[in-house]
Coordinates of N, CA and C in Angstrom, one line a residue:
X1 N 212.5 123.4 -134.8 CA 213.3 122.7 -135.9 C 212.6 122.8 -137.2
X2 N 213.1 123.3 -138.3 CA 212.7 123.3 -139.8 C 212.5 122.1 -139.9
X3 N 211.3 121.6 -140.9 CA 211.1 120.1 -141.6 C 212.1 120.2 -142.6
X4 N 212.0 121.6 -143.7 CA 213.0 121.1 -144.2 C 214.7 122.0 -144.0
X5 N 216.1 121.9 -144.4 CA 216.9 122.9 -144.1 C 218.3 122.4 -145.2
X6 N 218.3 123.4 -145.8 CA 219.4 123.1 -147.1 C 220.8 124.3 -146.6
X7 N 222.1 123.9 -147.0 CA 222.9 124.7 -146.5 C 224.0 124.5 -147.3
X8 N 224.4 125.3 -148.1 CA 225.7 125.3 -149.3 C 225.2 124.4 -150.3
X9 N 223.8 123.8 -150.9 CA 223.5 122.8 -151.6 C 224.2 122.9 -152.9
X10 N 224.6 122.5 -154.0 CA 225.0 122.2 -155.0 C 224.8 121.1 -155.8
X11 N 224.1 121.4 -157.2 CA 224.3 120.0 -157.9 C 224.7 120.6 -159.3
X12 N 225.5 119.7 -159.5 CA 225.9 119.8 -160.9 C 226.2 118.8 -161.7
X13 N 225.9 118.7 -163.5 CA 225.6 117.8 -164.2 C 226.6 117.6 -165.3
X14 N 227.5 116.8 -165.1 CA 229.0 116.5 -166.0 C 228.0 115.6 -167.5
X15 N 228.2 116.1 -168.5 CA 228.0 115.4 -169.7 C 229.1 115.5 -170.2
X16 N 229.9 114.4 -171.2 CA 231.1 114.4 -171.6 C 231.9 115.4 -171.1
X17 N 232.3 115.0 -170.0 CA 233.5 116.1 -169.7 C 233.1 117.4 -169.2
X18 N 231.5 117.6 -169.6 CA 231.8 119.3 -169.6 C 230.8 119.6 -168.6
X19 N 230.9 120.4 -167.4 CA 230.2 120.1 -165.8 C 228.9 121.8 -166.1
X20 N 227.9 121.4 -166.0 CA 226.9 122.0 -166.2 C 226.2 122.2 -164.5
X21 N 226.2 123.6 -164.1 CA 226.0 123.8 -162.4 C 224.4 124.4 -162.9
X22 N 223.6 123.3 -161.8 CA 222.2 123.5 -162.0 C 221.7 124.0 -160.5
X23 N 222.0 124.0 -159.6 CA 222.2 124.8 -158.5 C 223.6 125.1 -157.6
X24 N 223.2 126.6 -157.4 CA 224.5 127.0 -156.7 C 224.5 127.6 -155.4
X25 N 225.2 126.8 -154.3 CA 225.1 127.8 -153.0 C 224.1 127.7 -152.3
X26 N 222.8 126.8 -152.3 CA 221.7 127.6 -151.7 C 221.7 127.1 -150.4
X27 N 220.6 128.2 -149.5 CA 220.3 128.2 -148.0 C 219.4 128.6 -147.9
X28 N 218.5 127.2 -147.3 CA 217.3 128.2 -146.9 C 216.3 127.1 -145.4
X29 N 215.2 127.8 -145.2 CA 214.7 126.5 -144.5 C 212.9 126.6 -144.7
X30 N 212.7 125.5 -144.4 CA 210.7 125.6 -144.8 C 210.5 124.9 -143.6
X31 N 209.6 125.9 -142.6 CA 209.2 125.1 -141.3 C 207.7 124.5 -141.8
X32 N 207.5 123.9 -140.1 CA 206.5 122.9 -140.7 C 205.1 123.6 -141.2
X33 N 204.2 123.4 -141.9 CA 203.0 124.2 -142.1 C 202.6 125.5 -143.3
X34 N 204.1 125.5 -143.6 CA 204.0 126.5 -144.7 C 204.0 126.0 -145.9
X35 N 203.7 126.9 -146.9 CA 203.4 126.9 -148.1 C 203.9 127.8 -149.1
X36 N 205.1 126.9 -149.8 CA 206.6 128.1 -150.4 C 206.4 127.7 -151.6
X37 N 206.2 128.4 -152.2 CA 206.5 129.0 -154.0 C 207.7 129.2 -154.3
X38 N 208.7 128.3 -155.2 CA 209.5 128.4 -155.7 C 209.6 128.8 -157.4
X39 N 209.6 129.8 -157.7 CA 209.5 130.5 -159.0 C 210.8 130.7 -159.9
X40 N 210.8 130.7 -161.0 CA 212.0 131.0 -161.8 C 211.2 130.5 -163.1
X41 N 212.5 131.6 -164.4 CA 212.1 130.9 -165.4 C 212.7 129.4 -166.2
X42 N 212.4 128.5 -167.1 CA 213.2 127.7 -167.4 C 214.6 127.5 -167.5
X43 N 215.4 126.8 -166.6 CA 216.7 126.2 -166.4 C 217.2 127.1 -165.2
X44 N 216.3 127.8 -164.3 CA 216.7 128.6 -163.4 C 217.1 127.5 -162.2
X45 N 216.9 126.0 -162.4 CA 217.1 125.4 -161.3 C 216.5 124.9 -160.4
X46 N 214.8 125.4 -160.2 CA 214.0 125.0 -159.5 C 213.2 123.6 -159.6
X47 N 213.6 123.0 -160.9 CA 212.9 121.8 -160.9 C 213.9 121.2 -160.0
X48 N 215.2 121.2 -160.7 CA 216.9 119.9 -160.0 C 216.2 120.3 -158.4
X49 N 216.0 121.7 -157.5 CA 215.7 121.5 -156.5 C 215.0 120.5 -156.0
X50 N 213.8 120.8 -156.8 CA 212.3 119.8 -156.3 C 212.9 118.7 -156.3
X51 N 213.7 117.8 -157.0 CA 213.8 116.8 -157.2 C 214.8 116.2 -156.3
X52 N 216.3 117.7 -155.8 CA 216.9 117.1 -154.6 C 215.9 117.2 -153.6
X53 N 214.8 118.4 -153.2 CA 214.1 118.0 -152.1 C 213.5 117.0 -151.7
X54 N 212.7 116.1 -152.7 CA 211.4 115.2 -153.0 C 212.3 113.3 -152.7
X55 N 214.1 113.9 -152.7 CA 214.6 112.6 -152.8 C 214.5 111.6 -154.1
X56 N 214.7 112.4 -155.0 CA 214.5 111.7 -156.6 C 215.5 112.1 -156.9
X57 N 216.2 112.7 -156.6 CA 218.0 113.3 -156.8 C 218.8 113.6 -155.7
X58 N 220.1 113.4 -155.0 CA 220.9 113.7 -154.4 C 221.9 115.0 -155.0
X59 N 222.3 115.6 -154.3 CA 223.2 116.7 -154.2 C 224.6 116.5 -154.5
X60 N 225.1 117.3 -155.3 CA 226.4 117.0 -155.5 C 227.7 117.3 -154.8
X61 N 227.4 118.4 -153.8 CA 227.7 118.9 -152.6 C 227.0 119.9 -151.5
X62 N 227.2 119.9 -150.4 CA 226.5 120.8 -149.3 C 225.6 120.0 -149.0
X63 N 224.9 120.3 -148.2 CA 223.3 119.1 -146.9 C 222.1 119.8 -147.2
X64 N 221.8 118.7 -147.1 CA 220.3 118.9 -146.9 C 219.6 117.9 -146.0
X65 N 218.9 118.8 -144.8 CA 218.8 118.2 -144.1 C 216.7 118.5 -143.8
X66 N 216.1 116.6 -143.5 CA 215.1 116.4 -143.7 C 214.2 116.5 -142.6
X67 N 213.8 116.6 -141.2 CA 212.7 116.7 -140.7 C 214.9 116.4 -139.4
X68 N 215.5 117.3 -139.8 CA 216.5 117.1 -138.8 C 217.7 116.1 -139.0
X69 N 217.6 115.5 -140.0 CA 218.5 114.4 -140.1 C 219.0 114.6 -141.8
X70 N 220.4 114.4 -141.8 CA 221.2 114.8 -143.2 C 220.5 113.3 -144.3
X71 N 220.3 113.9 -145.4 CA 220.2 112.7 -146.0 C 221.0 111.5 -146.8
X72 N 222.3 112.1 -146.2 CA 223.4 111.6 -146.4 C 223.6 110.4 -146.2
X73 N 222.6 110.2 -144.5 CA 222.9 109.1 -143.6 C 221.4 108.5 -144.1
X74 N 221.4 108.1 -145.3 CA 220.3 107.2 -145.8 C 221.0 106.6 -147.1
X75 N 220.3 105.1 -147.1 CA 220.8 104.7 -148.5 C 219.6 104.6 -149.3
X76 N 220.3 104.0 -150.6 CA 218.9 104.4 -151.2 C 217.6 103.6 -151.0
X77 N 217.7 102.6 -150.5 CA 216.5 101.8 -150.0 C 215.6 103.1 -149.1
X78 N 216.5 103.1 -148.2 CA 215.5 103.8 -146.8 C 215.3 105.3 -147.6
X79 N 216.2 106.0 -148.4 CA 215.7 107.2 -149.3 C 214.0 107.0 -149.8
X80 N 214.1 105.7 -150.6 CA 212.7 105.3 -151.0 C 211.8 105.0 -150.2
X81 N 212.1 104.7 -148.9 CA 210.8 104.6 -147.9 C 210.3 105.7 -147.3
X82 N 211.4 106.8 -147.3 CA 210.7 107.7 -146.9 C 210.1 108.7 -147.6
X83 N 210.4 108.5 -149.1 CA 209.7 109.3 -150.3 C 208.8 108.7 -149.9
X84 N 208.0 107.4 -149.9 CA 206.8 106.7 -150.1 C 206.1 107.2 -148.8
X85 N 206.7 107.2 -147.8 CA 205.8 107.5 -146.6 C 205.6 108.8 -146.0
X86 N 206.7 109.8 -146.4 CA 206.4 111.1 -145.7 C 206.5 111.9 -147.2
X87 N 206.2 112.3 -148.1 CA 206.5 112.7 -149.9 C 204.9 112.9 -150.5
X88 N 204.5 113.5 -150.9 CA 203.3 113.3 -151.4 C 203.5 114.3 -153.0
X89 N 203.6 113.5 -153.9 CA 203.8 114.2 -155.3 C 202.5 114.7 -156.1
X90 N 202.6 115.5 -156.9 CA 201.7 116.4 -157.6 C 202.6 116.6 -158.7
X91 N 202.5 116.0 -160.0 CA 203.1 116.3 -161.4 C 202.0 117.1 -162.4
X92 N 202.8 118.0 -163.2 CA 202.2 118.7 -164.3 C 201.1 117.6 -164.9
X93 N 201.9 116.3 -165.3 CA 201.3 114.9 -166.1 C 200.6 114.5 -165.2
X94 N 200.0 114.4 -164.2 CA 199.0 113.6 -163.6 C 199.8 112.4 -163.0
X95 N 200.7 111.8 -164.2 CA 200.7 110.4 -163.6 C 200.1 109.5 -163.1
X96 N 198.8 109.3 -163.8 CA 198.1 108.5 -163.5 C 197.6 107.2 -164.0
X97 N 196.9 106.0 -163.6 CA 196.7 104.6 -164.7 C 195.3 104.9 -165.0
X98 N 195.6 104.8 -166.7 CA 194.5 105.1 -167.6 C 193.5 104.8 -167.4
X99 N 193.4 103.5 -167.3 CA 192.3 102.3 -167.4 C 192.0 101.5 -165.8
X100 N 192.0 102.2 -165.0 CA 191.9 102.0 -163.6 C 191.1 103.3 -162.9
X101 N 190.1 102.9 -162.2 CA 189.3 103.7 -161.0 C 189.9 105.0 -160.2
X102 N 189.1 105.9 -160.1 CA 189.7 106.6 -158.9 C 190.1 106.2 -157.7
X103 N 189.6 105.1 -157.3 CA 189.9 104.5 -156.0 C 191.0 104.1 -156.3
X104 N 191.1 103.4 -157.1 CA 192.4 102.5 -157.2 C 193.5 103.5 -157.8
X105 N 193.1 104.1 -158.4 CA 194.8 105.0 -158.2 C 195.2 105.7 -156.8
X106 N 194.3 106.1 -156.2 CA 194.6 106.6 -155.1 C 194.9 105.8 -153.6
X107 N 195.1 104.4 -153.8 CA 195.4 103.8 -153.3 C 196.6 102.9 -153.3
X108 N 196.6 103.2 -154.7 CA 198.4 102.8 -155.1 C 199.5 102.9 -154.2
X109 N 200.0 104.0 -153.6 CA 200.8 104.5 -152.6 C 201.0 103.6 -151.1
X110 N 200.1 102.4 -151.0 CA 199.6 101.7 -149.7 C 199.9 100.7 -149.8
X111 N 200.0 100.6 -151.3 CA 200.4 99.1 -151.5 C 201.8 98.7 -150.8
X112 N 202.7 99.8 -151.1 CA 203.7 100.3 -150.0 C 204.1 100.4 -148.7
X113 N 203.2 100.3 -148.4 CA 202.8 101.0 -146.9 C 202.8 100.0 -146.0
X114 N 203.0 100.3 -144.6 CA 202.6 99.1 -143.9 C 201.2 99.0 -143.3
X115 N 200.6 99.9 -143.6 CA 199.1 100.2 -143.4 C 198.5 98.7 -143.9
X116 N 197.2 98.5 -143.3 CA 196.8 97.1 -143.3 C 195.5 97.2 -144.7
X117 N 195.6 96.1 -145.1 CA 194.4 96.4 -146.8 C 193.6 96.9 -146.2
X118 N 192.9 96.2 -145.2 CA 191.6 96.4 -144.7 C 191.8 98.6 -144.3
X119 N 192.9 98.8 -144.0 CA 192.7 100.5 -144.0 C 192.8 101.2 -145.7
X120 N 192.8 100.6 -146.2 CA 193.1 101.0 -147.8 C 192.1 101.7 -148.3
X121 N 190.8 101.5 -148.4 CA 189.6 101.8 -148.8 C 189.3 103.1 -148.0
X122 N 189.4 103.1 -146.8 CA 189.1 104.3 -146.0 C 189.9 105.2 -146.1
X123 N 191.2 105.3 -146.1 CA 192.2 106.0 -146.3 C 191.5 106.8 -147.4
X124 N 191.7 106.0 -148.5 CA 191.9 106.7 -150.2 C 190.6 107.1 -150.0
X125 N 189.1 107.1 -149.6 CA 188.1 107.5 -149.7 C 188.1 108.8 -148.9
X126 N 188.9 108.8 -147.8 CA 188.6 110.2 -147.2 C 189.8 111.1 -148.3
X127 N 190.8 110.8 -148.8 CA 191.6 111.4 -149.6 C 190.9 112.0 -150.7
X128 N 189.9 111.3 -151.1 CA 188.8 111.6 -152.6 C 188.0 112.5 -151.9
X129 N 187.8 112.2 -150.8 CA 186.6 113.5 -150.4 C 187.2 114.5 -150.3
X130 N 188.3 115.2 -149.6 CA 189.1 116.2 -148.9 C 189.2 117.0 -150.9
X131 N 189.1 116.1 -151.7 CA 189.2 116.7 -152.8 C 188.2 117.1 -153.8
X132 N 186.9 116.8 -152.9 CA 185.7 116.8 -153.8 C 185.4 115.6 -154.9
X133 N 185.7 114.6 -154.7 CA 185.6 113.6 -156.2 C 184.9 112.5 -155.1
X134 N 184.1 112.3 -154.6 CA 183.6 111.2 -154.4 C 182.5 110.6 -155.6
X135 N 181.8 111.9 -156.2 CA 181.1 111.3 -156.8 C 181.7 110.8 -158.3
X136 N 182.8 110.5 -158.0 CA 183.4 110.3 -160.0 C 184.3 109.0 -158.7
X137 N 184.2 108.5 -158.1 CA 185.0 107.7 -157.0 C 185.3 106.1 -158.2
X138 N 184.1 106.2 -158.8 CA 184.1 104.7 -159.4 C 184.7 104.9 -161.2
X139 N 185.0 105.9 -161.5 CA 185.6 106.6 -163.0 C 186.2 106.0 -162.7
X140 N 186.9 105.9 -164.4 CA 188.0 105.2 -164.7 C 189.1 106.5 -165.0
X141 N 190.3 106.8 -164.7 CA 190.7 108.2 -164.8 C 190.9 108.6 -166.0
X142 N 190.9 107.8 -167.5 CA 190.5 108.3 -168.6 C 189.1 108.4 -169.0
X143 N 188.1 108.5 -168.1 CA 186.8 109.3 -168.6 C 186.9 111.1 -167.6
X144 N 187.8 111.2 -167.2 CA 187.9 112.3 -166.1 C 188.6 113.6 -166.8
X145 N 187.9 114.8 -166.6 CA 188.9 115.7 -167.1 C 190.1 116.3 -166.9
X146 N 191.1 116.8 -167.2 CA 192.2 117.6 -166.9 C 192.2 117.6 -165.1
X147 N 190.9 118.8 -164.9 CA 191.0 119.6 -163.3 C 191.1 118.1 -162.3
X148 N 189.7 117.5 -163.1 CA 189.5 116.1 -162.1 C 190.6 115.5 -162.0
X149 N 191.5 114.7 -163.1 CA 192.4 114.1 -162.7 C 193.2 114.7 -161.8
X150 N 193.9 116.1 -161.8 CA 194.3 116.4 -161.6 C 194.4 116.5 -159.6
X151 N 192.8 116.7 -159.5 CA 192.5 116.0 -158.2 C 193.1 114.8 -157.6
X152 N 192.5 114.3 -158.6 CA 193.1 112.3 -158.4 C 194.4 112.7 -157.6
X153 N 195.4 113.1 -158.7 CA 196.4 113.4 -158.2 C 196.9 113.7 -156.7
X154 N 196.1 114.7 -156.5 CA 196.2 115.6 -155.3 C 195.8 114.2 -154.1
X155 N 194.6 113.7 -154.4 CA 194.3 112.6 -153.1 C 195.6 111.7 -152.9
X156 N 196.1 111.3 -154.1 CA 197.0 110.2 -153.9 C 198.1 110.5 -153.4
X157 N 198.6 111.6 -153.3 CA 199.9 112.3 -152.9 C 199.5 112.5 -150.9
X158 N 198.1 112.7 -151.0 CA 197.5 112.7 -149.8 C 197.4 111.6 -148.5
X159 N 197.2 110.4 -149.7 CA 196.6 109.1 -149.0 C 197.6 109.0 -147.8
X160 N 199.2 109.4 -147.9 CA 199.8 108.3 -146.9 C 200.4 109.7 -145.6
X161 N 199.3 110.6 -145.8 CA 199.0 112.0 -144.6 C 200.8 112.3 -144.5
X162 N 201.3 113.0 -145.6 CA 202.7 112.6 -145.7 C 203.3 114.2 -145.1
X163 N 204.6 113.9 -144.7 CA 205.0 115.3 -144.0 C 204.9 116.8 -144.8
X164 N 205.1 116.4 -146.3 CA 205.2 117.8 -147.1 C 204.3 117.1 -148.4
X165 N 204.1 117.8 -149.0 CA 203.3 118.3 -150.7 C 204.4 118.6 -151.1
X166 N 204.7 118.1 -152.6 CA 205.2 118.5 -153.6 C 204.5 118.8 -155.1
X167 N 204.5 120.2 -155.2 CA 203.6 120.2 -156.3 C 204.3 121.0 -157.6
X168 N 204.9 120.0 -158.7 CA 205.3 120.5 -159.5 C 204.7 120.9 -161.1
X169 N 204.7 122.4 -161.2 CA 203.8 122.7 -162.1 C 202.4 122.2 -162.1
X170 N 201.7 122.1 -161.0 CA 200.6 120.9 -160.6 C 199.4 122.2 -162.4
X171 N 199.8 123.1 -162.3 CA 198.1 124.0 -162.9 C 199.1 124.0 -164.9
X172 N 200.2 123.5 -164.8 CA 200.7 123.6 -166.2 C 199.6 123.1 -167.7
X173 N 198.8 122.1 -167.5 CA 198.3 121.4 -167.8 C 196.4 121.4 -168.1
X174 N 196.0 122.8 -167.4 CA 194.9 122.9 -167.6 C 194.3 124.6 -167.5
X175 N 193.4 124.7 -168.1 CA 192.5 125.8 -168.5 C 193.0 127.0 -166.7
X176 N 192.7 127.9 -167.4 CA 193.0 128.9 -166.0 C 191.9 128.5 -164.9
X177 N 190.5 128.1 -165.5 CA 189.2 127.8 -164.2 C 189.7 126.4 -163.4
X178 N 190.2 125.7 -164.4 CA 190.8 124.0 -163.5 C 191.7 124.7 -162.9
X179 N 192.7 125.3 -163.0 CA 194.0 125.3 -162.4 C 193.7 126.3 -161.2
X180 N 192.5 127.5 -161.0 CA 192.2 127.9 -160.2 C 191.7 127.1 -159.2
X181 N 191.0 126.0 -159.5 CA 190.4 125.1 -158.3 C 191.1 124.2 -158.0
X182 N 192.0 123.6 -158.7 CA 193.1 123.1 -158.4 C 194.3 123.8 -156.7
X183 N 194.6 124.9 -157.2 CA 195.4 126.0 -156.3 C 194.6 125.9 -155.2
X184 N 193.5 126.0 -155.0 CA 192.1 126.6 -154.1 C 192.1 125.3 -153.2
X185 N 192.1 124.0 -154.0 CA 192.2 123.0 -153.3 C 193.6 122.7 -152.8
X186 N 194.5 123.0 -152.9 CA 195.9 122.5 -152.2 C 196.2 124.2 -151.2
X187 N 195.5 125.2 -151.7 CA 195.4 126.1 -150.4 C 195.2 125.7 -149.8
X188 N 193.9 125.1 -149.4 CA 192.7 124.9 -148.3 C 193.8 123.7 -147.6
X189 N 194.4 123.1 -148.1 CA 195.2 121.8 -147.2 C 195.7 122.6 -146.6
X190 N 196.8 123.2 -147.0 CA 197.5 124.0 -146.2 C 196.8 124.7 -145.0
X191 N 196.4 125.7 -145.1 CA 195.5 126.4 -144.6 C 194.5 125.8 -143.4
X192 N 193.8 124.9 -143.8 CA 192.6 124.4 -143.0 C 193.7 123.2 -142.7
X193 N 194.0 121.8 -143.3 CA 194.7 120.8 -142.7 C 196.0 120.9 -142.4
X194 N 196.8 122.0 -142.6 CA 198.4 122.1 -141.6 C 198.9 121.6 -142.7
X195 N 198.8 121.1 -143.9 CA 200.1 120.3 -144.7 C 200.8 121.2 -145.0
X196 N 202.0 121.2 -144.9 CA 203.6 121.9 -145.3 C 203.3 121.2 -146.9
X197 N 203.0 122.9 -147.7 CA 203.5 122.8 -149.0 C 204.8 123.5 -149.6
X198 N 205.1 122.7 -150.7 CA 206.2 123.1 -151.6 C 206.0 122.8 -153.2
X199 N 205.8 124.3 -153.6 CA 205.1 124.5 -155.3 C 206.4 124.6 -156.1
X200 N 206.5 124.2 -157.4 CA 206.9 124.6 -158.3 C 206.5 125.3 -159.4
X201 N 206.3 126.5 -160.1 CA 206.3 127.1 -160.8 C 206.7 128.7 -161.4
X202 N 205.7 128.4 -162.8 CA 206.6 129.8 -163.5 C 205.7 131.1 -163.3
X203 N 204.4 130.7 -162.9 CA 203.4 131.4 -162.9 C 203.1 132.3 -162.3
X204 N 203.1 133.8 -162.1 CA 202.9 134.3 -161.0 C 201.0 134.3 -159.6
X205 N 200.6 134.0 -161.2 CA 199.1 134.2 -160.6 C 198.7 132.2 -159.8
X206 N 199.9 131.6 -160.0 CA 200.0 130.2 -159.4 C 200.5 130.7 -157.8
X207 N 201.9 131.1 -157.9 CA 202.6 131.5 -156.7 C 201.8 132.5 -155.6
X208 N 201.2 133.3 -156.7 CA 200.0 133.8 -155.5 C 200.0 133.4 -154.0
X209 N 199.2 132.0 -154.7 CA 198.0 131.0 -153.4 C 199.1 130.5 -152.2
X210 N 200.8 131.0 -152.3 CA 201.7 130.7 -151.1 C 201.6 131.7 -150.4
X211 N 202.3 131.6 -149.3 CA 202.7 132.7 -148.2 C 203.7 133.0 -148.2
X212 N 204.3 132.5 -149.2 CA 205.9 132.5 -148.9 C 206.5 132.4 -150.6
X213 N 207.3 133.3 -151.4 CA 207.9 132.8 -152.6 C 209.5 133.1 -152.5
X214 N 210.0 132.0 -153.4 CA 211.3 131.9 -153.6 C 212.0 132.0 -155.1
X215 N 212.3 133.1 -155.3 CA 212.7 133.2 -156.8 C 213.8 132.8 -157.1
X216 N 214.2 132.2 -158.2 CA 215.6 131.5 -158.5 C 216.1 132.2 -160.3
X217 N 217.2 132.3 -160.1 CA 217.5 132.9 -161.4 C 219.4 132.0 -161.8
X218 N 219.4 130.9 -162.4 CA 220.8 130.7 -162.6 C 221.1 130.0 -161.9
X219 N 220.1 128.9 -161.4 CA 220.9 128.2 -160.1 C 220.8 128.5 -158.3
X220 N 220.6 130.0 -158.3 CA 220.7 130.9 -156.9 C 219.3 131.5 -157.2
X221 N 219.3 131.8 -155.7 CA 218.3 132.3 -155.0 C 218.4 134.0 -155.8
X222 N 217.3 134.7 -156.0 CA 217.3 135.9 -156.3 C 216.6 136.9 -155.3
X223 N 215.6 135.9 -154.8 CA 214.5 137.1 -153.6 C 213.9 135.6 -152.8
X224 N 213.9 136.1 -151.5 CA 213.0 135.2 -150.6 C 211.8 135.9 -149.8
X225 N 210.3 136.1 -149.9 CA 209.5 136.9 -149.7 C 208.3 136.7 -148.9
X226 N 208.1 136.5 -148.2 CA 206.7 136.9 -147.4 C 205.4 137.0 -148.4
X227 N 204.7 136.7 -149.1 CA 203.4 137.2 -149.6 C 202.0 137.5 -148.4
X228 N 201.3 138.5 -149.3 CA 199.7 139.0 -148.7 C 198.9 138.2 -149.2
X229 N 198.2 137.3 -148.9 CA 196.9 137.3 -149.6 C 195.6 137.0 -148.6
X230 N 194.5 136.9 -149.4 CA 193.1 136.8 -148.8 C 193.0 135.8 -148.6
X231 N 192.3 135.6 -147.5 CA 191.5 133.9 -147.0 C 191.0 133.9 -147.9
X232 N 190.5 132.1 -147.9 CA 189.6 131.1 -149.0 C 188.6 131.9 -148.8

């Protein structure tokens, strides 16, 4: 069974009257453990995807269906429980709290959770290791740079061992050496820990680090591809 599986999806965006189609038609599926690059250039559509995939937007017609089940048959309460519990986000922006610790942003996510406090600390501390930042663990995330934060990021999307990665434009935001160790580290997840990823970007030398790319041009799918690349 695909984790994820989209079939005739559609969304489209009415501003006064006038209906703007930001995806058209698509089909596709991402089983569990892979790592798909969704490519296109601006307004090709692949962001509105992420965002119907990730459950931050619904579909305006066609299914999409989540670890087997339509998302249809969710409201938005239980939508949001399962962003929080199976969803692990990665933004261009970091989205991060300025003036707050690495620990504590990466523990954010739990507050949610029904995970017990006492597992809070442990959780987000093995999340900081898997990313290399233990030793910046007690930073405040505005003394941290671009790549670091950027980590942050990566642990906290981690903390709650969620069924898929979502990583949008995760390398937009920093020097080509950050955004290489950035890629290198959400490889290695995939790769070494099994996490089912899903990239967004424009980049080719980003889309690389998948096994898998999905090009979009106008809404529609243009190429769906197999990539080569070299072990870590």
């Amino acid at each position: 069974m695909a984790l994820i599986e989209v079939r005739d999806l559609e969304k489209t965006y009415t501003t006064d009257g006038i209906k703007t189609p930001a995806v058209r038609g698509l089909n596709f599926e991402i089983k569990k453990g892979e790592f798909v690059a969704i490519m296109g250039p601006s307004g090709s559509g692949k962001s509105t995807l992420l965002h119907i995939l990730g459950f931050l937007d619904r579909q305006t017609s066609g299914h999409y269906f989540f670890e087997g089940k339509t998302i249809d048959e969710y409201s938005d309460e239980e939508l949001a429980k399962v962003r929080n519990e199976k969803i692990g986000f990665v933004f261009q922006s970091f989205n991060l709290l300025a003036r707050t610790t690495v620990l504590e942003n990466v523990k954010l996510p739990l507050i949610y959770s029904k995970a017990s406090e006492r597992e809070w600390e442990k959780r987000a501390k093995e999340a900081i290791e898997a990313v290399g930042l233990s030793h910046r663990i007690n930073h405040e995330s505005s003394q941290l740079s671009g790549g670091e934060k950027q980590r942050v990021a990566i642990a906290r999307a981690l903390v709650m061992s969620p069924a898929v990665i979502f990583a949008d434009e995760p390398t937009g935001n920093l020097d080509s050496k950050s955004g290489s160790d950035v890629m290198n580290i959400i490889r290695k997840l995939n790769e070494e820990k099994g996490y089912t990823v899903v990239l967004v970007t424009h980049e080719t030398y980003t889309a690389e680090h998948a096994g898998r790319v999905i090009k979009m041009l106008d809404g529609r799918i243009e190429s769906d591809f197999k990539t080569r690349h070299l072990p870590i």
